[in-house]
Amino acid sequence: MIAAIYARKSTDQSAVADDQKSVARQVEHARAYAVRKGWTVSDEHVFVDDGVSGAEFAARPGFVRLMNALKPRPTFQVLVMSEESRLGREAIETAYALKQLVTAGVRVFFYLEDRERTLDSPTDKIMLSLTAFADELERVKARQRTHDAMHRKARAGHVTGGRTFGYDNLDVAGPNGTRAYVVQQINDAEAAIVRRIFDLATTGAGLKTIAKRLNAEGVRSPRAQRGRSHSWAPSSVREVLHRETYRGRRIWNRTKKRDTWGQQRQHDRPASEWLAVEQEHLRIVPETLWQAAHERISARRAAYGRWQRGESGGQPDGRGVRRHYFLTGFGRCEACGGSMQAVSRASGPGRLRRYVCGMYWNRGCSVCANGRMVEMPIADRAVHDLIREEVLRPRVIEWALDRVLELLEDDHAGPDLRADLTRRLIAVETELANLTETAAKGGAVPIVLDAITRRDDERRRLTVEIAALGKAQICAISPRASRDELRGFLADWSGLLTENVTEARPVLDLVLAGQRIGFSPTADGQYELHVPIALDRVLSAAVPSLRGLQDRVTSPTGFEPVFWP
């Protein structure tokens, strides 16, 4: 038999050598167990999750691969684990995963106990419930032990997380020479950057202004998240301005990483559960500077709130208004891959609204050199016109509808063939019943038995053909009804595009089908827009009778209109 192996460890062991990891030992022991049983294990059937909680299921790559391997039919007959808790430590999810494995025909063994998990009887199921309950209870206890240990460290002023910008982490050795705990010390170079940010805030500079100035000067920034630009963003500047650690006051237990189900979903804790520890030796920002910066921040926030409520005549400090514009979230800068965002500036009696690369606008030209803007009405109108001319014209959709009908006629049998096969099957079954009755009355005459065999073979063949045809069968489509329905639908859509943004954006979302409009700057100072159109989704939305055809209907090759606003 072919065996698979699943191994999991909650604690991240990225800094441990592969041969020393507990997941590696689990795999080694599972392989030895399989050999003793006479089973074969290949590398493609080894599933591992290192550093993932047993309460996580959808976010566990190895577990997801294991469960996906069960369909349409598992390529292994046995699954070996060290114990049941490796599969999960949440009772309901673990029981369901085991049910999926067992019902797929996979036998589950635990090498620590040399035991097979079966679900053949009510006793087996109640034992599974008790075991899963015990595993989940152990997870809760382990979480509480970890929380208590972190609480002691935080109260003692030790580091309970990763590195913070402005500080270095120092290991403190214990009596046996191993690391006992970690403390922070001020990093003078980064501390100077933190103080400068506060100085700029006291002068009235906004978050975006500060970020762009730091990026332009090449100032070192905090470590970026994976896949993001290594530069200052308004959000990172804001984080610096509101981090209490810089004023010598550490607050621990402000957020909770997981929910009651054990899944990673960070949320705030009540203020009553916070732990504040004064650490004056780690102060980077003098109290007077902290207060001055936050007074200016509060004044800007209050002025902006009054302006939003219409209580003041002008917009404070030149900040833009956030509104839901037509192309926001749908545009991508082809120079850096960042999102295009809407910006506005005072222009005469009103405001001039434009689209610009968000990376350039928020982080400066040192991050993205594409500072080209396009007036919002021009870009919006161009996309509106494109959708009307290339998508919402009945000629275009009717062409696609004709193409769909051609494909269906070429690739799939129609209702007439199904009816013909059904009539033949009824006739064969009638003949088979008559022959069987004749054999029963007149005895097993060889010629009658031979006829029965031939009719039975034909009955089986027709049954298989009808079943196969049923899988590929799609609803009958009336071209005239579909076109009438389509014309009314397209008229409604054309009206939506001219009325308001809230109703027009869903139309654009359907047309793009998860893709984004590419804003590519050209040598002549304009933008070339690449608009990928998913004609299949438009067609299936316009004609409800086609909604099951998205897997077989595709947009014409190269159907990506290009235009210059």
Coordinates of C-alpha atoms in Angstrom, one line a residue:
M1 CA 0.0 0.0 0.0
I2 CA 1.0 3.6 -0.6
A3 CA 1.2 5.7 2.6
A4 CA 1.2 9.5 3.1
I5 CA 2.7 11.4 6.1
Y6 CA 1.5 14.5 7.8
A7 CA 3.7 16.4 10.4
R8 CA 3.0 19.7 12.1
K9 CA 4.6 21.9 14.8
S10 CA 3.1 25.0 16.2
T11 CA 6.3 26.9 17.1
D12 CA 8.2 28.4 14.2
Q13 CA 11.6 26.6 13.7
S14 CA 13.0 28.6 10.8
A15 CA 16.2 29.2 12.7
V16 CA 16.7 25.5 13.5
A17 CA 18.6 23.1 11.3
D18 CA 16.4 20.9 9.2
D19 CA 17.6 17.6 10.8
Q20 CA 16.9 19.0 14.3
K21 CA 13.3 20.2 13.6
S22 CA 10.6 18.2 15.4
V23 CA 8.7 18.1 12.1
A24 CA 11.7 16.4 10.5
R25 CA 11.8 13.9 13.3
Q26 CA 8.1 13.3 12.9
V27 CA 8.6 12.5 9.2
E28 CA 11.5 10.3 10.0
H29 CA 9.6 8.3 12.6
A30 CA 6.6 8.0 10.4
R31 CA 8.7 6.7 7.5
A32 CA 10.2 4.0 9.8
Y33 CA 6.7 3.1 11.0
A34 CA 5.5 2.7 7.4
V35 CA 8.5 0.5 6.5
R36 CA 7.7 -1.8 9.4
K37 CA 4.2 -2.1 8.1
G38 CA 5.4 -2.8 4.6
W39 CA 4.0 0.5 3.2
T40 CA 5.6 2.7 0.5
V41 CA 6.1 6.4 1.1
S42 CA 7.1 8.8 -1.7
D43 CA 8.3 12.4 -1.2
E44 CA 5.2 13.8 -2.9
H45 CA 3.0 12.3 -0.2
V46 CA 4.8 14.0 2.7
F47 CA 2.8 17.0 4.0
V48 CA 4.4 19.3 6.5
D49 CA 3.4 22.5 8.4
D50 CA 6.1 24.2 10.5
G51 CA 5.2 27.0 12.8
V52 CA 1.4 26.9 12.3
S53 CA -1.2 26.6 15.1
G54 CA -3.3 23.5 15.2
A55 CA -6.4 25.8 15.4
E56 CA -5.6 27.0 11.9
F57 CA -7.0 25.0 9.0
A58 CA -7.5 27.2 5.9
A59 CA -4.1 28.9 6.5
R60 CA -2.1 25.6 6.7
P61 CA -0.5 25.0 3.3
G62 CA 0.5 21.4 4.1
F63 CA -2.9 20.5 5.5
V64 CA -4.7 22.1 2.5
R65 CA -2.5 20.1 0.1
L66 CA -3.3 16.9 2.0
M67 CA -7.1 17.5 1.8
N68 CA -6.9 18.5 -1.8
A69 CA -5.1 15.2 -2.6
L70 CA -8.3 13.3 -1.6
K71 CA -10.1 14.5 -4.8
P72 CA -11.1 13.2 -7.1
R73 CA -9.5 10.0 -5.7
P74 CA -6.7 9.8 -3.2
T75 CA -3.4 8.4 -4.6
F76 CA -2.5 6.9 -1.2
Q77 CA -4.4 4.5 1.0
V78 CA -2.8 5.2 4.4
L79 CA -2.0 8.4 6.4
V80 CA 0.6 8.2 9.2
M81 CA 0.9 10.8 11.9
S82 CA 2.5 10.9 15.3
E83 CA -0.8 11.5 17.1
E84 CA -4.2 12.9 16.5
S85 CA -3.3 16.5 17.7
R86 CA -1.0 16.9 14.7
L87 CA -4.1 17.1 12.4
G88 CA -5.6 19.9 14.5
R89 CA -6.4 21.2 18.0
E90 CA -9.9 22.4 17.3
A91 CA -12.5 19.7 18.0
I92 CA -15.1 20.4 15.3
E93 CA -12.6 21.0 12.5
T94 CA -10.5 18.1 13.4
A95 CA -13.4 15.7 13.5
Y96 CA -14.6 16.9 10.1
A97 CA -11.1 16.5 8.6
L98 CA -10.9 12.9 9.9
K99 CA -14.3 12.2 8.5
Q100 CA -13.2 13.4 5.1
L101 CA -10.1 11.2 5.2
V102 CA -12.0 8.1 6.3
T103 CA -14.9 8.5 3.9
A104 CA -12.3 9.0 1.0
G105 CA -11.0 5.5 1.8
V106 CA -7.8 6.5 3.6
R107 CA -6.9 4.6 6.8
V108 CA -5.4 6.9 9.5
F109 CA -2.6 5.5 11.8
F110 CA -0.8 7.1 14.8
Y111 CA 2.7 5.7 15.2
L112 CA 3.2 6.7 18.8
E113 CA 0.4 4.4 19.8
D114 CA 0.5 2.0 16.9
R115 CA -3.2 2.6 16.5
E116 CA -5.7 3.1 13.7
R117 CA -8.4 5.8 14.0
T118 CA -11.7 4.3 12.8
L119 CA -15.2 5.8 12.7
D120 CA -17.2 2.6 12.2
S121 CA -19.2 2.7 15.3
P122 CA -20.8 5.2 17.8
T123 CA -18.1 4.2 20.2
D124 CA -15.3 5.2 17.8
K125 CA -17.0 8.6 17.2
I126 CA -17.4 9.4 20.9
M127 CA -13.8 8.5 21.5
L128 CA -12.8 10.8 18.6
S129 CA -14.9 13.6 20.3
L130 CA -13.2 13.0 23.6
T131 CA -9.7 13.0 22.1
A132 CA -10.3 16.1 20.1
F133 CA -11.7 17.8 23.2
A134 CA -8.6 17.0 25.1
D135 CA -6.3 18.3 22.3
E136 CA -8.2 21.6 22.2
L137 CA -8.1 21.9 25.9
E138 CA -4.4 21.4 25.8
R139 CA -4.1 24.2 23.2
V140 CA -6.1 26.6 25.4
K141 CA -3.8 25.7 28.4
A142 CA -0.7 26.2 26.3
R143 CA -1.9 29.6 25.2
Q144 CA -2.6 30.6 28.8
R145 CA 0.9 29.4 29.8
T146 CA 2.4 31.5 27.0
H147 CA 0.3 34.5 27.9
D148 CA 1.4 34.3 31.6
A149 CA 5.1 34.0 30.6
M150 CA 4.8 37.0 28.3
H151 CA 3.1 38.9 31.1
R152 CA 6.0 38.3 33.4
K153 CA 8.5 39.4 30.7
A154 CA 6.6 42.5 30.0
R155 CA 6.3 43.5 33.7
A156 CA 10.1 42.9 34.0
G157 CA 10.7 45.2 31.0
H158 CA 11.9 42.4 28.7
V159 CA 11.2 42.2 25.0
T160 CA 8.0 40.2 24.2
G161 CA 8.0 40.6 20.4
G162 CA 10.2 41.5 17.6
R163 CA 12.5 44.4 16.9
T164 CA 11.2 48.0 17.1
F165 CA 12.5 50.8 14.9
G166 CA 14.8 53.0 17.1
Y167 CA 16.1 50.1 19.3
D168 CA 18.4 47.1 19.1
N169 CA 17.5 43.8 20.8
L170 CA 20.2 42.4 23.1
D171 CA 20.3 38.9 24.4
V172 CA 21.0 38.4 28.1
A173 CA 22.6 35.1 29.0
G174 CA 21.4 32.9 31.9
P175 CA 23.5 30.9 34.4
N176 CA 24.1 28.1 31.9
G177 CA 25.2 30.4 29.1
T178 CA 21.9 30.2 27.1
R179 CA 19.7 33.2 26.3
A180 CA 17.6 33.9 29.3
Y181 CA 15.7 37.0 28.0
V182 CA 16.0 39.9 25.6
V183 CA 16.2 43.6 26.4
Q184 CA 16.2 46.8 24.3
Q185 CA 18.8 49.5 23.9
I186 CA 18.5 52.7 21.9
N187 CA 19.9 52.7 18.4
D188 CA 21.3 56.3 18.1
A189 CA 21.0 56.5 14.3
E190 CA 17.4 55.4 14.2
A191 CA 16.5 57.4 17.3
A192 CA 17.6 60.6 15.5
I193 CA 15.2 59.7 12.7
V194 CA 12.4 59.3 15.2
R195 CA 13.1 62.7 16.8
R196 CA 13.2 64.3 13.4
I197 CA 9.8 63.0 12.5
F198 CA 8.4 64.5 15.7
D199 CA 10.2 67.8 14.9
L200 CA 8.6 67.9 11.4
A201 CA 5.2 67.1 12.9
T202 CA 5.5 70.1 15.3
T203 CA 6.0 72.4 12.2
G204 CA 2.6 71.3 10.8
A205 CA 3.9 68.9 8.2
G206 CA 1.4 66.1 7.4
L207 CA 2.1 62.4 7.3
K208 CA 2.4 62.3 3.5
T209 CA 4.8 65.4 3.5
I210 CA 7.0 63.8 6.1
A211 CA 7.1 60.4 4.3
K212 CA 8.0 62.0 0.9
R213 CA 10.7 64.1 2.5
L214 CA 12.3 61.1 4.2
N215 CA 12.2 59.0 1.1
A216 CA 13.7 61.9 -1.0
E217 CA 16.6 62.1 1.4
G218 CA 17.1 58.3 1.4
V219 CA 16.5 58.1 5.2
R220 CA 16.4 54.5 6.5
S221 CA 12.9 53.2 7.0
P222 CA 11.5 50.4 9.2
R223 CA 11.6 46.9 7.8
A224 CA 8.8 46.6 5.1
Q225 CA 6.3 43.7 5.0
R226 CA 7.0 41.1 2.4
G227 CA 6.1 42.2 -1.1
R228 CA 6.0 45.9 -0.1
S229 CA 8.3 48.8 -1.0
H230 CA 11.1 49.4 1.5
S231 CA 10.4 53.1 2.1
W232 CA 8.5 55.4 4.3
A233 CA 4.7 55.5 3.9
P234 CA 2.2 57.9 5.7
S235 CA 1.0 54.9 7.7
S236 CA 4.6 54.1 9.0
V237 CA 5.1 57.8 9.9
R238 CA 1.8 57.7 11.8
E239 CA 2.9 54.6 13.7
V240 CA 6.1 56.4 14.8
L241 CA 4.1 59.4 16.0
H242 CA 1.8 57.3 18.1
R243 CA 4.1 54.7 19.6
E244 CA 4.3 55.2 23.3
T245 CA 7.6 53.4 23.6
Y246 CA 9.4 56.5 22.3
R247 CA 8.3 58.4 25.3
G248 CA 9.6 55.7 27.7
R249 CA 6.3 54.0 28.3
R250 CA 5.7 50.5 27.0
I251 CA 2.1 49.2 26.7
W252 CA 1.7 45.4 26.4
N253 CA -1.4 43.3 25.8
R254 CA -3.2 46.0 23.7
T255 CA -4.3 43.5 21.1
K256 CA -5.3 39.9 20.9
K257 CA -3.9 37.8 18.1
R258 CA -6.4 35.0 17.9
D259 CA -10.2 34.7 18.3
T260 CA -12.1 32.2 20.5
W261 CA -11.8 29.6 17.7
G262 CA -8.0 29.9 17.8
Q263 CA -7.8 31.3 14.3
Q264 CA -5.5 34.3 13.7
R265 CA -7.7 37.4 13.7
Q266 CA -6.1 40.3 15.5
H267 CA -8.5 42.6 17.4
D268 CA -8.2 45.2 20.3
R269 CA -8.4 44.2 23.9
P270 CA -10.3 46.3 26.5
A271 CA -8.1 49.0 28.0
S272 CA -8.6 47.4 31.4
E273 CA -6.4 44.5 30.2
W274 CA -3.5 46.6 29.1
L275 CA -0.2 46.6 31.0
A276 CA 1.8 49.8 31.1
V277 CA 5.4 49.7 32.1
E278 CA 7.5 52.9 32.6
Q279 CA 11.0 52.6 31.0
E280 CA 12.5 56.0 31.2
H281 CA 15.9 54.7 30.1
L282 CA 14.4 53.9 26.7
R283 CA 12.9 57.3 26.1
I284 CA 13.8 58.7 22.7
V285 CA 11.4 61.7 22.4
P286 CA 11.4 64.3 25.2
E287 CA 8.0 64.8 26.8
T288 CA 7.8 68.5 25.6
L289 CA 8.5 67.4 22.0
W290 CA 5.9 64.6 22.3
Q291 CA 3.2 67.0 23.6
A292 CA 4.0 69.7 21.1
A293 CA 3.7 67.2 18.2
H294 CA 0.4 65.7 19.4
E295 CA -1.1 69.1 20.1
R296 CA -0.4 70.0 16.5
I297 CA -1.8 66.7 15.3
S298 CA -5.0 67.2 17.4
A299 CA -5.4 70.7 16.0
R300 CA -5.1 69.5 12.4
R301 CA -7.6 66.7 13.1
A302 CA -10.1 69.1 14.7
A303 CA -9.7 71.6 11.8
Y304 CA -10.2 68.9 9.3
G305 CA -13.3 67.7 11.1
R306 CA -14.8 71.2 11.1
W307 CA -14.1 71.5 7.4
Q308 CA -15.8 68.2 6.7
R309 CA -18.9 69.3 8.6
G310 CA -18.9 72.6 6.6
E311 CA -18.1 74.7 9.6
S312 CA -15.1 76.4 7.9
G313 CA -14.6 78.0 4.5
G314 CA -11.5 76.3 3.4
Q315 CA -9.8 73.0 3.5
P316 CA -7.1 72.8 6.2
D317 CA -3.5 72.3 5.2
G318 CA -4.3 71.3 1.6
R319 CA -5.5 67.8 2.4
G320 CA -7.8 66.1 0.0
V321 CA -11.3 64.7 0.5
R322 CA -11.8 61.0 0.4
R323 CA -14.6 60.0 -1.9
H324 CA -15.5 56.9 -3.8
Y325 CA -14.4 57.8 -7.3
F326 CA -15.1 55.7 -10.4
L327 CA -11.6 54.3 -11.0
T328 CA -10.1 54.1 -7.5
G329 CA -9.1 50.6 -6.7
F330 CA -9.3 49.6 -10.4
G331 CA -6.2 51.3 -11.7
R332 CA -2.6 50.2 -11.5
C333 CA 0.6 52.2 -12.3
E334 CA 2.6 50.2 -14.8
A335 CA 5.8 52.0 -13.7
C336 CA 5.9 50.6 -10.2
G337 CA 2.8 48.3 -9.8
G338 CA 1.2 50.6 -7.2
S339 CA -2.5 51.6 -7.1
M340 CA -3.7 54.8 -8.8
Q341 CA -5.5 57.0 -6.4
A342 CA -7.7 60.1 -6.6
V343 CA -6.3 63.5 -5.5
S344 CA -7.8 67.0 -5.6
R345 CA -6.5 70.5 -5.4
A346 CA -8.2 73.9 -5.4
S347 CA -8.7 75.4 -8.8
G348 CA -10.7 78.6 -9.2
P349 CA -14.2 78.3 -7.7
G350 CA -14.1 74.5 -7.5
R351 CA -11.6 71.7 -7.2
L352 CA -9.5 69.9 -9.8
R353 CA -9.7 66.1 -9.3
R354 CA -7.1 63.8 -10.9
Y355 CA -5.7 60.3 -10.8
V356 CA -2.0 59.8 -9.8
C357 CA 0.2 56.9 -8.8
G358 CA -0.3 56.3 -5.0
M359 CA 3.3 55.3 -4.5
Y360 CA 4.5 58.6 -6.0
W361 CA 1.9 60.7 -4.3
N362 CA 2.4 59.2 -0.8
R363 CA 6.1 58.2 -0.8
G364 CA 7.7 60.5 -3.3
C365 CA 9.6 60.3 -6.6
S366 CA 12.4 58.3 -5.0
V367 CA 10.0 55.4 -4.7
C368 CA 8.2 55.9 -8.1
A369 CA 9.2 58.4 -10.7
N370 CA 5.8 58.4 -12.4
G371 CA 4.3 61.7 -11.2
R372 CA 2.1 62.1 -14.2
M373 CA -1.5 63.0 -13.5
V374 CA -4.7 62.6 -15.6
E375 CA -7.8 64.6 -15.0
M376 CA -10.5 62.5 -13.5
P377 CA -13.3 63.5 -15.9
I378 CA -11.1 62.7 -18.9
A379 CA -10.1 59.2 -17.6
D380 CA -13.6 58.4 -16.3
R381 CA -15.2 59.5 -19.6
A382 CA -12.7 57.5 -21.6
V383 CA -13.5 54.3 -19.7
H384 CA -17.3 55.0 -19.8
D385 CA -17.1 55.4 -23.6
L386 CA -15.0 52.3 -24.0
I387 CA -17.5 50.2 -22.0
R388 CA -20.4 51.6 -24.0
E389 CA -18.7 51.1 -27.4
E390 CA -16.9 47.9 -26.9
V391 CA -19.0 46.0 -24.3
L392 CA -22.6 47.5 -24.0
R393 CA -23.3 47.7 -27.7
P394 CA -25.8 44.9 -28.5
R395 CA -23.8 44.1 -31.7
V396 CA -20.8 43.1 -29.5
I397 CA -22.8 40.9 -27.1
E398 CA -24.9 39.4 -29.9
W399 CA -21.8 38.5 -31.7
A400 CA -20.6 36.7 -28.5
L401 CA -24.0 35.1 -28.1
D402 CA -23.8 33.7 -31.6
R403 CA -20.3 32.4 -30.9
V404 CA -21.5 30.7 -27.7
L405 CA -24.3 28.9 -29.7
E406 CA -21.8 27.8 -32.3
L407 CA -19.5 26.4 -29.6
L408 CA -22.3 24.6 -27.9
E409 CA -23.4 23.1 -31.2
D410 CA -19.9 22.0 -32.0
D411 CA -18.8 20.7 -28.6
H412 CA -22.0 19.4 -27.0
A413 CA -24.9 17.2 -28.0
G414 CA -28.2 18.9 -28.1
P415 CA -31.6 18.0 -26.6
D416 CA -32.6 16.1 -29.8
L417 CA -29.8 13.6 -29.3
R418 CA -30.7 13.1 -25.7
A419 CA -34.3 12.4 -26.6
D420 CA -33.3 10.0 -29.3
L421 CA -31.0 8.1 -27.0
T422 CA -33.8 8.0 -24.4
R423 CA -36.3 6.6 -26.9
R424 CA -33.8 3.9 -28.0
L425 CA -33.2 3.0 -24.3
I426 CA -36.9 2.6 -23.7
A427 CA -37.2 0.3 -26.7
V428 CA -34.3 -1.8 -25.7
E429 CA -35.6 -2.2 -22.1
T430 CA -39.0 -3.2 -23.5
E431 CA -37.3 -5.9 -25.8
L432 CA -35.2 -7.0 -22.9
A433 CA -38.3 -7.5 -20.6
N434 CA -40.1 -9.5 -23.4
L435 CA -37.1 -11.7 -23.9
T436 CA -36.7 -12.3 -20.2
E437 CA -40.4 -13.3 -19.9
T438 CA -40.0 -15.6 -22.9
A439 CA -37.0 -17.3 -21.3
A440 CA -38.8 -17.7 -18.1
K441 CA -41.8 -19.4 -19.8
G442 CA -40.0 -21.4 -22.5
G443 CA -36.8 -22.2 -20.8
A444 CA -33.2 -21.1 -21.3
V445 CA -33.1 -21.4 -25.0
P446 CA -29.5 -20.5 -26.2
I447 CA -30.8 -18.1 -28.9
V448 CA -33.0 -16.3 -26.4
L449 CA -30.1 -16.1 -23.9
D450 CA -27.8 -14.7 -26.6
A451 CA -30.4 -12.1 -27.5
I452 CA -30.8 -11.1 -23.8
T453 CA -27.1 -10.7 -23.5
R454 CA -26.9 -8.4 -26.6
R455 CA -29.8 -6.3 -25.5
D456 CA -28.4 -6.0 -22.0
D457 CA -25.1 -4.8 -23.4
E458 CA -26.9 -2.3 -25.5
R459 CA -28.9 -1.1 -22.5
R460 CA -25.7 -0.5 -20.5
R461 CA -24.1 1.4 -23.4
L462 CA -27.1 3.7 -23.8
T463 CA -27.3 4.3 -20.1
V464 CA -23.6 5.4 -20.0
E465 CA -24.1 7.7 -23.1
I466 CA -27.1 9.4 -21.6
A467 CA -25.3 9.8 -18.2
A468 CA -22.3 11.4 -20.0
L469 CA -24.6 13.6 -22.0
G470 CA -26.3 14.7 -18.8
K471 CA -23.0 16.0 -17.4
A472 CA -22.3 18.1 -20.4
Q473 CA -26.0 19.1 -20.9
I474 CA -26.7 22.8 -20.7
C475 CA -30.0 24.6 -20.7
A476 CA -31.6 25.3 -24.0
I477 CA -31.1 28.9 -25.1
S478 CA -33.6 30.8 -27.1
P479 CA -31.6 33.3 -29.2
R480 CA -34.6 35.6 -29.7
A481 CA -35.5 35.7 -25.9
S482 CA -31.9 36.1 -25.0
R483 CA -31.5 39.1 -27.3
D484 CA -34.6 40.8 -26.1
E485 CA -33.5 40.3 -22.5
L486 CA -30.0 41.5 -23.4
R487 CA -31.2 44.8 -25.0
G488 CA -33.1 45.8 -21.9
F489 CA -30.2 44.8 -19.7
L490 CA -27.7 46.9 -21.7
A491 CA -30.0 49.9 -21.7
D492 CA -30.1 49.7 -17.9
W493 CA -26.3 49.5 -17.7
S494 CA -25.8 52.5 -20.0
G495 CA -28.0 54.5 -17.7
L496 CA -26.0 53.4 -14.6
L497 CA -22.8 54.6 -16.1
T498 CA -24.1 58.2 -16.5
E499 CA -25.8 58.5 -13.1
N500 CA -23.7 58.0 -10.0
V501 CA -20.4 56.4 -9.1
T502 CA -21.9 54.0 -6.5
E503 CA -24.0 52.3 -9.2
A504 CA -21.4 52.5 -12.0
R505 CA -18.6 50.9 -10.1
P506 CA -20.2 47.4 -10.0
V507 CA -20.5 47.6 -13.8
L508 CA -16.8 48.2 -14.0
D509 CA -16.1 45.5 -11.5
L510 CA -18.0 43.0 -13.6
V511 CA -16.3 44.1 -16.8
L512 CA -12.8 43.8 -15.3
A513 CA -13.5 40.5 -13.4
G514 CA -10.8 41.1 -10.8
Q515 CA -8.2 42.5 -13.2
R516 CA -7.0 46.1 -13.1
I517 CA -6.7 48.9 -15.6
G518 CA -3.0 49.6 -16.5
F519 CA -1.9 53.2 -16.5
S520 CA 1.2 53.2 -18.6
P521 CA 3.0 56.6 -19.1
T522 CA 4.0 57.4 -22.7
A523 CA 6.8 59.4 -24.1
D524 CA 4.5 62.2 -25.2
G525 CA 3.4 63.0 -21.7
Q526 CA 0.1 61.1 -21.7
Y527 CA -1.2 57.8 -20.4
E528 CA -1.9 54.6 -22.3
L529 CA -4.6 52.7 -20.6
H530 CA -4.9 48.9 -20.9
V531 CA -8.4 47.7 -20.1
P532 CA -8.8 44.0 -19.9
I533 CA -12.4 43.1 -20.6
A534 CA -14.0 39.8 -19.4
L535 CA -16.7 39.5 -22.0
D536 CA -17.7 36.1 -20.6
R537 CA -18.8 37.5 -17.3
V538 CA -20.6 40.4 -19.0
L539 CA -22.5 37.9 -21.2
S540 CA -23.4 35.6 -18.3
A541 CA -24.7 38.5 -16.3
A542 CA -26.6 40.0 -19.1
V543 CA -28.4 36.8 -20.1
P544 CA -29.4 34.8 -16.9
S545 CA -29.8 31.6 -19.0
L546 CA -26.1 31.7 -19.8
R547 CA -24.9 31.9 -16.2
G548 CA -23.6 28.4 -16.1
L549 CA -21.4 28.9 -19.2
Q550 CA -18.5 30.9 -17.7
D551 CA -16.1 28.0 -17.9
R552 CA -16.7 27.6 -21.6
V553 CA -17.2 31.1 -22.9
T554 CA -14.1 33.3 -23.3
S555 CA -13.4 36.8 -24.4
P556 CA -12.0 37.2 -27.9
T557 CA -8.2 36.9 -28.0
G558 CA -6.4 40.2 -27.5
F559 CA -9.6 42.0 -26.5
E560 CA -7.8 44.6 -24.5
P561 CA -8.6 48.1 -25.9
V562 CA -5.9 50.7 -25.7
F563 CA -6.7 54.4 -25.7
W564 CA -5.1 57.7 -24.8
P565 CA -7.1 60.1 -22.6

